[in-house]
Coordinates of C-alpha atoms and ligand atoms in Angstrom, one line a residue:
X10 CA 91.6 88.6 128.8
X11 CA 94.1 88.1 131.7
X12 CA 94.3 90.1 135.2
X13 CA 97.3 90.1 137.1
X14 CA 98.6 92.0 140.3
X15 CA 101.5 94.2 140.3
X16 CA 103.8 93.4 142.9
X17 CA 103.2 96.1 145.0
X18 CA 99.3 96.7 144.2
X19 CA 96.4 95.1 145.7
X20 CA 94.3 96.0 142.8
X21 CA 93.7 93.9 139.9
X22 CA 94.6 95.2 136.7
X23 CA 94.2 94.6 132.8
X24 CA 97.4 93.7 131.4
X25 CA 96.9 94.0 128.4
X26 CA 94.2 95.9 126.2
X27 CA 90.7 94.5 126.5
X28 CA 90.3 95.0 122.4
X29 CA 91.5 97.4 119.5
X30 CA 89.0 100.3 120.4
X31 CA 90.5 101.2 123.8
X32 CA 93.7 101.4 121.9
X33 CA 92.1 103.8 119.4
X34 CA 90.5 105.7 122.3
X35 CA 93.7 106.2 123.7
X36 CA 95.3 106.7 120.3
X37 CA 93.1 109.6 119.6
X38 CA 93.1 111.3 122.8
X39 CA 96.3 110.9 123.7
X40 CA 97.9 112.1 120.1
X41 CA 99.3 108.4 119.0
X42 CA 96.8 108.2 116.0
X43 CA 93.8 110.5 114.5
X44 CA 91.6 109.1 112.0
X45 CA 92.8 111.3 108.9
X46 CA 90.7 113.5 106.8
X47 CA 88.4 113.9 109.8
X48 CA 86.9 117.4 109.0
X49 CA 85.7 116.3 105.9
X50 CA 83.9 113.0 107.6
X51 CA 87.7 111.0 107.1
X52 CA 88.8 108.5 104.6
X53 CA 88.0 104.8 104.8
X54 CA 90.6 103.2 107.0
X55 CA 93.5 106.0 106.7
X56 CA 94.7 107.1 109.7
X57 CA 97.5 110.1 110.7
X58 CA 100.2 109.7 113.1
X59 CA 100.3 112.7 115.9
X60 CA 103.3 114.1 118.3
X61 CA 103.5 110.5 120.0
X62 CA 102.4 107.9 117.1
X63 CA 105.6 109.6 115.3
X64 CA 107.9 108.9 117.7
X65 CA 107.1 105.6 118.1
X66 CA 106.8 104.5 115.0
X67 CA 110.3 106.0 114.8
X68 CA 111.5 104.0 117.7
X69 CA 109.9 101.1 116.3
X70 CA 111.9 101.3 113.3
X71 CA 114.8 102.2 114.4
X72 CA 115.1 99.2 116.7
X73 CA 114.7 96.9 113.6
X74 CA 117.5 98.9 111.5
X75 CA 119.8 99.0 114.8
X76 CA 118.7 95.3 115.1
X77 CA 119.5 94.4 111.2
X78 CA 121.6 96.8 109.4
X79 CA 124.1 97.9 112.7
X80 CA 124.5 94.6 115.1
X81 CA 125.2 92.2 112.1
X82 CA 127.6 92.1 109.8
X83 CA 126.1 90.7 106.7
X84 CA 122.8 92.8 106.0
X85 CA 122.9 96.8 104.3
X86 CA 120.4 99.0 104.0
X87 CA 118.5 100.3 101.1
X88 CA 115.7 103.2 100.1
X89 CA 114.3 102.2 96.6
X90 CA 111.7 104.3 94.3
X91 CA 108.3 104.2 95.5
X92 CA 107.0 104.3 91.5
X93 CA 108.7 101.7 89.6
X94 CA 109.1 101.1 86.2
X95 CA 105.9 99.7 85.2
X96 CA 107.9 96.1 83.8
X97 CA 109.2 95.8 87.5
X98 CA 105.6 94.9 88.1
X99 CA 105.4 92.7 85.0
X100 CA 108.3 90.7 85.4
X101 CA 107.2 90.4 89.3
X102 CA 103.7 88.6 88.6
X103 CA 102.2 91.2 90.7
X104 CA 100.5 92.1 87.1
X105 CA 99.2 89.5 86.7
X106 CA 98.6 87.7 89.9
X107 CA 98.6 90.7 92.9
X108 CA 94.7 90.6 93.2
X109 CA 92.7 89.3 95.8
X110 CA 89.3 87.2 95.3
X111 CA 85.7 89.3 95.7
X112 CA 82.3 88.2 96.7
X113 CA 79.2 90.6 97.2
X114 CA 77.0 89.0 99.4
X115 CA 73.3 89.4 98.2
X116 CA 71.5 89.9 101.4
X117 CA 73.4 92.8 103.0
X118 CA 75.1 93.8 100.0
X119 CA 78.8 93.9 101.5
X120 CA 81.3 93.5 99.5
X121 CA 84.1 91.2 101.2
X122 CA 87.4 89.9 100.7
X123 CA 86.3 86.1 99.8
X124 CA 89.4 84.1 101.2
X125 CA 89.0 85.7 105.2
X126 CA 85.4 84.1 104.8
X127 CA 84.3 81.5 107.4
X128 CA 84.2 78.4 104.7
X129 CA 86.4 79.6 101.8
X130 CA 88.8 77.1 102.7
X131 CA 88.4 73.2 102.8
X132 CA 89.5 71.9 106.5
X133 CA 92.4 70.2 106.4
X134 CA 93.6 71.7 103.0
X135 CA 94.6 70.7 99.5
X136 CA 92.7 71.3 95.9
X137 CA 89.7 73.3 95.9
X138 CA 87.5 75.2 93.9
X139 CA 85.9 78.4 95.6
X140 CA 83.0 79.2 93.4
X141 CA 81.7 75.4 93.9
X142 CA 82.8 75.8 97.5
X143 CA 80.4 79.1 97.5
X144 CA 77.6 77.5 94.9
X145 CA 77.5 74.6 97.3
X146 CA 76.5 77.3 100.6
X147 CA 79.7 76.3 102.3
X148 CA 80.7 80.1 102.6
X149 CA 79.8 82.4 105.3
X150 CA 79.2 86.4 105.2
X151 CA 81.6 88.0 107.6
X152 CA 78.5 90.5 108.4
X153 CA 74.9 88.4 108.4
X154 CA 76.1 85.0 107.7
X155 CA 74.2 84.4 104.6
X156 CA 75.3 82.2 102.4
X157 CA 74.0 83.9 98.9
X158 CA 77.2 84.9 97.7
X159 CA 78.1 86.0 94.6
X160 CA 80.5 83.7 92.6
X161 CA 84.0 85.4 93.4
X162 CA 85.9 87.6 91.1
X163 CA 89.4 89.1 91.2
X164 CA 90.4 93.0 91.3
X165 CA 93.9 93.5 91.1
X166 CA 95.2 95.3 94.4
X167 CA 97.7 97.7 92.5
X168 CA 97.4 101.7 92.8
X169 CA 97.3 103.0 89.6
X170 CA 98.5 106.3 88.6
X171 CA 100.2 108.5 85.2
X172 CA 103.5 109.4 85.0
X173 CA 103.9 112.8 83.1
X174 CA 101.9 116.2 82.8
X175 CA 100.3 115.4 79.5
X176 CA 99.6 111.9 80.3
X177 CA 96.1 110.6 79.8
X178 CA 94.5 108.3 81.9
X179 CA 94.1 106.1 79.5
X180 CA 97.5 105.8 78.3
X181 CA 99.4 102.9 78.5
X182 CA 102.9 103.9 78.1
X183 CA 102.0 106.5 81.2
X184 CA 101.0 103.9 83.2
X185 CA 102.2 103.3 86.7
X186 CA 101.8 101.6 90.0
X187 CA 102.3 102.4 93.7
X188 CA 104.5 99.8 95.0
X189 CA 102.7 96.9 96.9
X190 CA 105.6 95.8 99.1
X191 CA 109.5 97.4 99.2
X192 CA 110.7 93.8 98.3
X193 CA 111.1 94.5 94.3
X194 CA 113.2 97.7 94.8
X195 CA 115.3 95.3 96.6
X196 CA 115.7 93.3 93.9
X197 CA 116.3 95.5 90.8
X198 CA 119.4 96.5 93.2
X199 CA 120.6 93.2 93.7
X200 CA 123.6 93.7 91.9
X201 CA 124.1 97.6 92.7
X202 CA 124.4 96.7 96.4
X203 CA 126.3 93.3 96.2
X204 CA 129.3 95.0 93.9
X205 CA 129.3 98.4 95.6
X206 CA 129.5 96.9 98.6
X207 CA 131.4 93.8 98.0
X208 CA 129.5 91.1 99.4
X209 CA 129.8 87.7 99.3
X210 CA 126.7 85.3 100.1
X211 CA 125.2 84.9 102.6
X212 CA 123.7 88.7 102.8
X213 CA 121.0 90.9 103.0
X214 CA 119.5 93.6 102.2
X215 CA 117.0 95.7 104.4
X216 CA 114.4 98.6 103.6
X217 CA 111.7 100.2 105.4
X218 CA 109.3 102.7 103.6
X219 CA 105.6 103.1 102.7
X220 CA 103.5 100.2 100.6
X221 CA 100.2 100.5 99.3
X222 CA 97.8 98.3 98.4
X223 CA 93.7 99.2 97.2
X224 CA 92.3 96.3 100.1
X225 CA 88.6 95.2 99.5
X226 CA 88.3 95.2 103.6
X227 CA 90.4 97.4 104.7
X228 CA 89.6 98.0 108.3
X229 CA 90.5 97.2 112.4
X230 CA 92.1 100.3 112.7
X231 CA 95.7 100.3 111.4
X232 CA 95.8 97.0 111.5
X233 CA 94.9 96.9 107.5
X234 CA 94.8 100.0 105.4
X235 CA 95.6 101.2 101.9
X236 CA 98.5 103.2 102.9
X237 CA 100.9 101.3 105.4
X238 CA 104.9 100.6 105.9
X239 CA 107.2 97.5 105.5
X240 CA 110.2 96.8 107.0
X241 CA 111.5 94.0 105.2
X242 CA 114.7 91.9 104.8
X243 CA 115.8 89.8 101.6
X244 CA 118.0 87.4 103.0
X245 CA 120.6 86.3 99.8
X246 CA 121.6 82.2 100.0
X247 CA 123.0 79.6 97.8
X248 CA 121.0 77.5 95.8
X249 CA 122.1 74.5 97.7
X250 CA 121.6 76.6 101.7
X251 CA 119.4 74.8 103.8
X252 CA 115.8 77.1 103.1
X253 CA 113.4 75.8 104.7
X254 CA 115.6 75.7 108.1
X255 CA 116.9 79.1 107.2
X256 CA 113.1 80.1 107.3
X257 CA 112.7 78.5 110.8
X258 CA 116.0 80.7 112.2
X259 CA 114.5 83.9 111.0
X260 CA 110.9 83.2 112.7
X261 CA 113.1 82.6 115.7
X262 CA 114.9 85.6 115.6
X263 CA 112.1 87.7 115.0
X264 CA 109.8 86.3 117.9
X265 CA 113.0 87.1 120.5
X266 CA 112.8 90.7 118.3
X267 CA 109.2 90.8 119.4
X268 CA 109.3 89.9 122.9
X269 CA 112.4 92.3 123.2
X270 CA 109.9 94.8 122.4
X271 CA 107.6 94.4 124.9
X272 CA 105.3 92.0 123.4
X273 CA 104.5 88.9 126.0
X274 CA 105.1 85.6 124.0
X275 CA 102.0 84.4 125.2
X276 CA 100.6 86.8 123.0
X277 CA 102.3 85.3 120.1
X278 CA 102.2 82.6 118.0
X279 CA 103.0 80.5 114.2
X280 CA 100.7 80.1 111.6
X281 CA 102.2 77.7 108.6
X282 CA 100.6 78.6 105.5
X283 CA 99.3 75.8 103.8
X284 CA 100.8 74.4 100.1
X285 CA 97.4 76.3 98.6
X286 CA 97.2 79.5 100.3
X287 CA 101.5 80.0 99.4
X288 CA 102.1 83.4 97.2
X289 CA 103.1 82.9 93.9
X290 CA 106.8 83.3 94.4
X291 CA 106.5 81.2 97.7
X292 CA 107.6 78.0 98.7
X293 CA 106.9 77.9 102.4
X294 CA 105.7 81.2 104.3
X295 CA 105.1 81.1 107.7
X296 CA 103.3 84.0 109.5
X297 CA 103.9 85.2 113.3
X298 CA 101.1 85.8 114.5
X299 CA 99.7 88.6 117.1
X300 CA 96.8 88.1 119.4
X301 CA 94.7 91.4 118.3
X302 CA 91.3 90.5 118.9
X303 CA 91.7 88.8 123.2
X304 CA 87.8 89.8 123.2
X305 CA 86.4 87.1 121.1
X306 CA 85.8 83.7 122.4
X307 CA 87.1 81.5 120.2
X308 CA 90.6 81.3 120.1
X309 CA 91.0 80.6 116.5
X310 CA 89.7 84.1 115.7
X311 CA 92.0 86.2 118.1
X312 CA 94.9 86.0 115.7
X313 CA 95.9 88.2 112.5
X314 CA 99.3 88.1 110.8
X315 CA 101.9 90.4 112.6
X316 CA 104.3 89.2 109.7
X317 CA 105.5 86.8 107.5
X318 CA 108.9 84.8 106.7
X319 CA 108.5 83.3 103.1
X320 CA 111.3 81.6 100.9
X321 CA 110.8 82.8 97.7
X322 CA 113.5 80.9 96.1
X323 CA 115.1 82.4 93.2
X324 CA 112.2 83.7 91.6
X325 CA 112.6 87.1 91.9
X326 CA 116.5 87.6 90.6
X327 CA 115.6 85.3 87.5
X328 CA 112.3 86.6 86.6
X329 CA 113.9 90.5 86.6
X330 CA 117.0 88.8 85.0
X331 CA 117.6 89.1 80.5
X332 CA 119.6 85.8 80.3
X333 CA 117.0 83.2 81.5
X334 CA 115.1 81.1 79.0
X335 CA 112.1 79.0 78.1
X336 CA 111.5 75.4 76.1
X337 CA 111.9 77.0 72.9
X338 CA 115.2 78.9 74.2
X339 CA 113.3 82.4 74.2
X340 CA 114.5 85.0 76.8
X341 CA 111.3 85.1 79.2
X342 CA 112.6 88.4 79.9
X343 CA 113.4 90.4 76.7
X344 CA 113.4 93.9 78.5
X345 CA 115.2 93.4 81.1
X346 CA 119.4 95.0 80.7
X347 CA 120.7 93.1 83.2
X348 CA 121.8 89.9 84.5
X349 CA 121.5 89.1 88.3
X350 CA 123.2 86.2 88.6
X351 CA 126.1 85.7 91.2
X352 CA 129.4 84.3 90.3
X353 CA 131.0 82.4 93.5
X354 CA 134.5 82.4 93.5
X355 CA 135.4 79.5 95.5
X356 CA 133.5 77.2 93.7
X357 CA 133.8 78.7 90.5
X358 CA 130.2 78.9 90.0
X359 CA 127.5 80.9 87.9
X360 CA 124.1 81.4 89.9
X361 CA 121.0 83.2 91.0
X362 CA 121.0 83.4 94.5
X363 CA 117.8 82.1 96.6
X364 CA 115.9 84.4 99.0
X365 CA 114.7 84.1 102.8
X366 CA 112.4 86.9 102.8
X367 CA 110.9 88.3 106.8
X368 CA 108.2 90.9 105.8
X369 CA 107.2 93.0 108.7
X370 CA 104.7 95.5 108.7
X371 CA 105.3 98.8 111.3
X372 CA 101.5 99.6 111.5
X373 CA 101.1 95.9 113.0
X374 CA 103.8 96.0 115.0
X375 CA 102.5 99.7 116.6
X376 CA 99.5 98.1 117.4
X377 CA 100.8 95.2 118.9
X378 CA 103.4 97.1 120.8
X379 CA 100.5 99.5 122.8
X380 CA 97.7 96.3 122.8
X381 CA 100.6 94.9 125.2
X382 CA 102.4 98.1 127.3
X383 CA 98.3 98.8 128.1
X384 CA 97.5 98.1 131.5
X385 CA 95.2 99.7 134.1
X386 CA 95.5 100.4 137.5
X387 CA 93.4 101.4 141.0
X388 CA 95.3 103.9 143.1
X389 CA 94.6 104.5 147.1
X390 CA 91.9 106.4 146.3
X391 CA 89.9 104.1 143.8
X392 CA 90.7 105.9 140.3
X393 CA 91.3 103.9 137.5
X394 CA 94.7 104.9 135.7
X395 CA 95.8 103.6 132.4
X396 CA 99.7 102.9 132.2
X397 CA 101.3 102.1 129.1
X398 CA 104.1 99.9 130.1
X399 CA 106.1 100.6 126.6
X400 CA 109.7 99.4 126.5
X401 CA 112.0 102.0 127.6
X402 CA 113.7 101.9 123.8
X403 CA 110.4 102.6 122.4
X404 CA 108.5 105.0 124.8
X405 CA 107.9 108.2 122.3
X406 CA 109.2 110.5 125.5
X407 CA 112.1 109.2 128.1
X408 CA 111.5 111.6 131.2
X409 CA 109.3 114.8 131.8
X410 CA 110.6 117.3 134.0
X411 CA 107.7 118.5 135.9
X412 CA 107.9 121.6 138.1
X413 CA 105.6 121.4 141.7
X414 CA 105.1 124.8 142.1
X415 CA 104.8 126.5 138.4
X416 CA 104.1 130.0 139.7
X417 CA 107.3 129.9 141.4
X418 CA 110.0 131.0 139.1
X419 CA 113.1 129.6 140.4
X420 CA 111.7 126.2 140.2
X421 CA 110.4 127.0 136.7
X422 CA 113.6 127.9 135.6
X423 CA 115.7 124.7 137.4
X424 CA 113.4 122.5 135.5
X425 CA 113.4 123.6 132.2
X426 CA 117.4 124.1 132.6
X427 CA 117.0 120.7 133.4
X428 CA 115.2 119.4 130.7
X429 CA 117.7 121.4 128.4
X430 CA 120.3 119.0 129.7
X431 CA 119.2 115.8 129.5
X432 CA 117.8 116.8 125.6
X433 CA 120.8 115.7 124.3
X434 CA 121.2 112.0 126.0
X435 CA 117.5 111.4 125.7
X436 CA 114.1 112.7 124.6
X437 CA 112.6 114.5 127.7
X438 CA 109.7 117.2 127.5
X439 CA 108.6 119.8 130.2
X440 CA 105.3 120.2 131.3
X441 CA 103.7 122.6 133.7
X442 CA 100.1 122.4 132.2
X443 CA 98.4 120.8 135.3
X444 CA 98.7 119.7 139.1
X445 CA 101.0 117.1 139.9
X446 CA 98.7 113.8 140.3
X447 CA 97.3 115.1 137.0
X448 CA 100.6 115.4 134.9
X449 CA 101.8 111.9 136.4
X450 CA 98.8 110.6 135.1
X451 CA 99.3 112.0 131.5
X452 CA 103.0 110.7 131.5
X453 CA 101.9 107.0 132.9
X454 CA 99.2 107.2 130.1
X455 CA 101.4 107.5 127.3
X456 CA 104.1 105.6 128.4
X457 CA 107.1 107.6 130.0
X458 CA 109.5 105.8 132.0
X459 CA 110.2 108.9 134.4
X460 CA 108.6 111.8 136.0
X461 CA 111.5 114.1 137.7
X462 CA 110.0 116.8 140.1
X463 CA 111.6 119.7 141.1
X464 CA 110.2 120.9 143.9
X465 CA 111.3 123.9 146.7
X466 CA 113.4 121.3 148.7
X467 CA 115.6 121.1 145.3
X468 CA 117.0 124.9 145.3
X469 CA 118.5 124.1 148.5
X470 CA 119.8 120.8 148.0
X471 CA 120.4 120.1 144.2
X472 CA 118.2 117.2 144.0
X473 CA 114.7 115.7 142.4
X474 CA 112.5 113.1 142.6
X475 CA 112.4 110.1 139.7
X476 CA 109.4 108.5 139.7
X477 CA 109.2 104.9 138.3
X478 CA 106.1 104.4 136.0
X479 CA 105.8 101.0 136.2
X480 CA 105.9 100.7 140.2
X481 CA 105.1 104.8 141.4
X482 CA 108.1 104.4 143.4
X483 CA 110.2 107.7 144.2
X484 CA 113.5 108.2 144.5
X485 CA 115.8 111.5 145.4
X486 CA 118.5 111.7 142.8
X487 CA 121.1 114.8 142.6
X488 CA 121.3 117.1 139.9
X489 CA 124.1 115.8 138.6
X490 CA 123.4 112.3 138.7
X491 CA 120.6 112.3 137.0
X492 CA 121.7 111.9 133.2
X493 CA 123.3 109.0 133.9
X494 CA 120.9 107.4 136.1
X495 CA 118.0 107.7 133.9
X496 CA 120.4 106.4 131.2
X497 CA 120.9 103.4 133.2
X498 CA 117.7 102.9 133.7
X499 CA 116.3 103.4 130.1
X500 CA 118.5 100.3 129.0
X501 CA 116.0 98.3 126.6
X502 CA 114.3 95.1 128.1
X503 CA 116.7 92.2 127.8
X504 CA 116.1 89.8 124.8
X505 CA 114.3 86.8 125.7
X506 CA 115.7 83.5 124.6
X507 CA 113.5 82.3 121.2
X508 CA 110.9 79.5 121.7
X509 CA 109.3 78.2 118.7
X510 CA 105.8 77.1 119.4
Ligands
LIG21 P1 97.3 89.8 104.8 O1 97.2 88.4 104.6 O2 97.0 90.2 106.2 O3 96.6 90.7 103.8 P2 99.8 89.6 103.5 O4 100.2 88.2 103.8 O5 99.3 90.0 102.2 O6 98.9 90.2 104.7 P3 102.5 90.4 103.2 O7 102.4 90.6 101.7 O8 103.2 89.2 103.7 O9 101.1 90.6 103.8 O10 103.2 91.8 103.8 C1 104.1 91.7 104.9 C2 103.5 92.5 106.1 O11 103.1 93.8 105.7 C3 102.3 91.9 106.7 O12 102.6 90.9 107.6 C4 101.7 93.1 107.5 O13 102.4 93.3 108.7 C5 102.0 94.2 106.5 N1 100.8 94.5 105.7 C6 100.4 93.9 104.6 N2 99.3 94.5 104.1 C7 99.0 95.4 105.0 C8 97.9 96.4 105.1 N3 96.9 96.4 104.2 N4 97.8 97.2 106.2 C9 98.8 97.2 107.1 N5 99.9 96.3 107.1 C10 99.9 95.5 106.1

């Protein structure tokens, strides 16, 4: 927990939030985040987005597509099938190998997600074997700290579901999944997007959409739920590219994405997954980090994975591709139609491209993006205010137009004709629902940049008052000024030169 002292405050104040439940307090009452389902005593871990959640999220994605798909040249955008064909899954190994290991623990009778247990893994790495590892009372219960475990088990994570009115449940050929992650609709349009759109390697391809996957712990607000959304990059190289530095550029690109959003790189940091933990597909994965628990004491147990950058090599292209074969010379894909292989024309070459693969998840980054903007403040008079110090880019509203006198019609009037103007440039709102100190309050709360007030001086002499969030300062701006000053002043944070830790 740090305390700091804005520059022109005497007070100390958080600066950022204490823990996750003052972010779902504020979440809640503030109409970022409800827990879903509610009236009928909610859903384990699902959670709605309200007027202001939306709108970030929005902003939040946005600034990664702008980021990806507009400012460079060599990545395109995609929106694949949430249902699949059932083989996608096959040929992917998420079949076979998507499931996470299970323990019950025979005190308290949770059930847990065995590899986040205290003791699942041997320090320092290499081979193991978990069910000795638990036999032997080396692992810990996340909720007593028994060690009488049961041995672990695997459940596949998949969502399963039946395609077709008549469809049974039990029928095979009806069978179908949710998709886990966006990255195999990338894939299966490997070739649709690299002829259509004539690329030549190195390129990418980008997608954003909704993944679901049936967690054993799902839990920590939105930090880990059933239901949640990617936004993630395949990155398209030569066999012979340098990977594992490729990997190394992306985590640095992504940390300066981070900080550019607001997020202090203090509050930030690498995890290299070891060789035993890697995916199936994975030859190096490294995670970025995100400080979400600053409440515990131990260090090592403030961090959870904000994302991950993993090479996958070629796995994915070959495994969906028909031509590929094994020992015997036996397609190890005999349903697949296609081929998706590259040809290279300078070096007259036949090949299937390797992948550098950043998977981000928006529900993380939301919640890493308000545990950071929180802050608290005393005013003069000793009342505690919360300001959300969100970047500009991302605050869900730009200005509010806020009227001093609201039974006085001709300032109603010049304030909402204001707001009607600056809708176009930027997202602005008008509120008249309280007195003054209040409706500041509100706006520093949920993050606006600017409060303009019209007030009785402003029918006389065309001007308002633009109050800065961050510092309360006021400033008297003319009418028609005011567009382009706020848009000035809304610029995004400037991007903060990458450090690798
Ligand atoms: P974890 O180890 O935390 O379960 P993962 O390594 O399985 O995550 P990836 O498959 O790498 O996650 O997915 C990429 C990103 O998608 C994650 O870094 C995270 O931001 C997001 N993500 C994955 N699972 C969830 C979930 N259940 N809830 C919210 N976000 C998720």
């Amino acid at each position: 927990m740090r305390f700091t002292n804005f520059t022109n405050s005497v007070n100390p104040v958080f600066v950022t939030a204490p823990n996750i439940d003052t972010i779902v307090s504020l979440a809640k009452r503030r109409g970022f985040v409800f827990p879903s389902s509610e009236i009928y005593g909610g859903l384990g871990s699902a959670w709605d987005y309200g007027p202001l959640g939306v709108e970030l999220a929005n902003n939040v994605k946005q600034s990664w597509w702008r980021w990806l798909v507009y400012e460079r040249d060599d990545i395109e955008g995609i929106d694949s099938s949430i249902i699949l064909n059932r083989l996608v899954w096959k040929y992917s190994g998420h079949e076979a190998t998507f499931h996470d290991p299970l323990v019950d623990c025979r005190e308290c009778k949770t059930r847990m997600r065995a590899d986040k247990l205290e003791g699942y893994f041997p320090e320092g790495g290499g081979e193991f074997n978990p069910n000795e590892r638990i036999r032997a009372g080396l692992v810990k219960c996340a909720e007593c700290g028994s060690t009488n475990l049961t041995e672990e088990r695997f459940f596949n994570m998949m969502f399963r579901t039946t395609l077709g009115a008549a469809a049974s449940d039990e029928d095979p050929s009806a069978l179908a999944y949710l998709r886990p992650e966006t990255a195999q609709g990338i894939f299966i349009n490997f070739l649709n997007v690299q002829t259509t759109m004539r690329r030549k390697l190195p390129f990418g391809i980008a997608q954003v959409g909704k993944s679901f996957r049936n967690e054993i712990t799902p839990g920590n607000f939105i930090l880990r739920t059933r239901e949640f959304e990617q936004m993630e990059m395949e990155y398209f190289v030569k066999p012979d590219a340098e990977h594992l530095k490729l990997v190394d550029e992306w985590v640095a690109l992504y940390l300066e994405w981070f900080k550019g959003l607001g997020i202090d790189g203090a509050n930030l940091k690498l995890h290299e997954v070891p060789q035993g933990e890697l995916a199936h597909y994975s030859k190096r994965t490294v995670d970025i980090m995100y400080r979400y628990f600053p409440e515990r004491e131990e260090e090592e147990r403030q961090w959870e994975e904000l994302m991950g950058i993993a090479y996958r090599t070629d796995f994915d292209l070959r495994s969906h591709s028909s031509k590929p074969v094994d020992e015997e010379s036996k397609r190890i894909n005999p349903d697949s139609t296609e081929d998706l292989s590259y040809f290279d024309e300078s070096a007259k070459q036949r090949f299937y491209p390797h992948v550098i693969e950043p998977a981000a998840g928006v529900n993380r980054t939301l919640l890493a993006v308000l545990m950071d903007a929180y802050s608290e403040r005393t005013n003069d008079k000793g009342e505690t205010r919360v300001i959300l110090k969100l970047s500009p880019q991302l605050a869900p509203i730009k200005a509010a137009i806020l009227p001093l006198a609201k039974n006085k019609p001709e300032i109603v009037g010049m304030a909402k004709a204001i707001k009607r103007s600056l809708q176009p440039v930027l997202r602005a709102v008008y509120d008249d629902t309280g007195g003054i100190g209040k409706l500041y309050a509100r706006q520093d709360e949920i993050g606006t940049p600017f409060c303009v007030t019209v007030d009785h001086q402003s029918l006389e002499d065309e001007a308002v008052t633009v109050r800065d969030r961050d510092t309360w300062e006021q400033e008297r701006i003319k009418v028609t000024d005011l567009a382009e000053h706020l848009q000035k002043r809304l610029k995004p944070f400037p991007i903060v030169t990458p450090e690798v830790s």
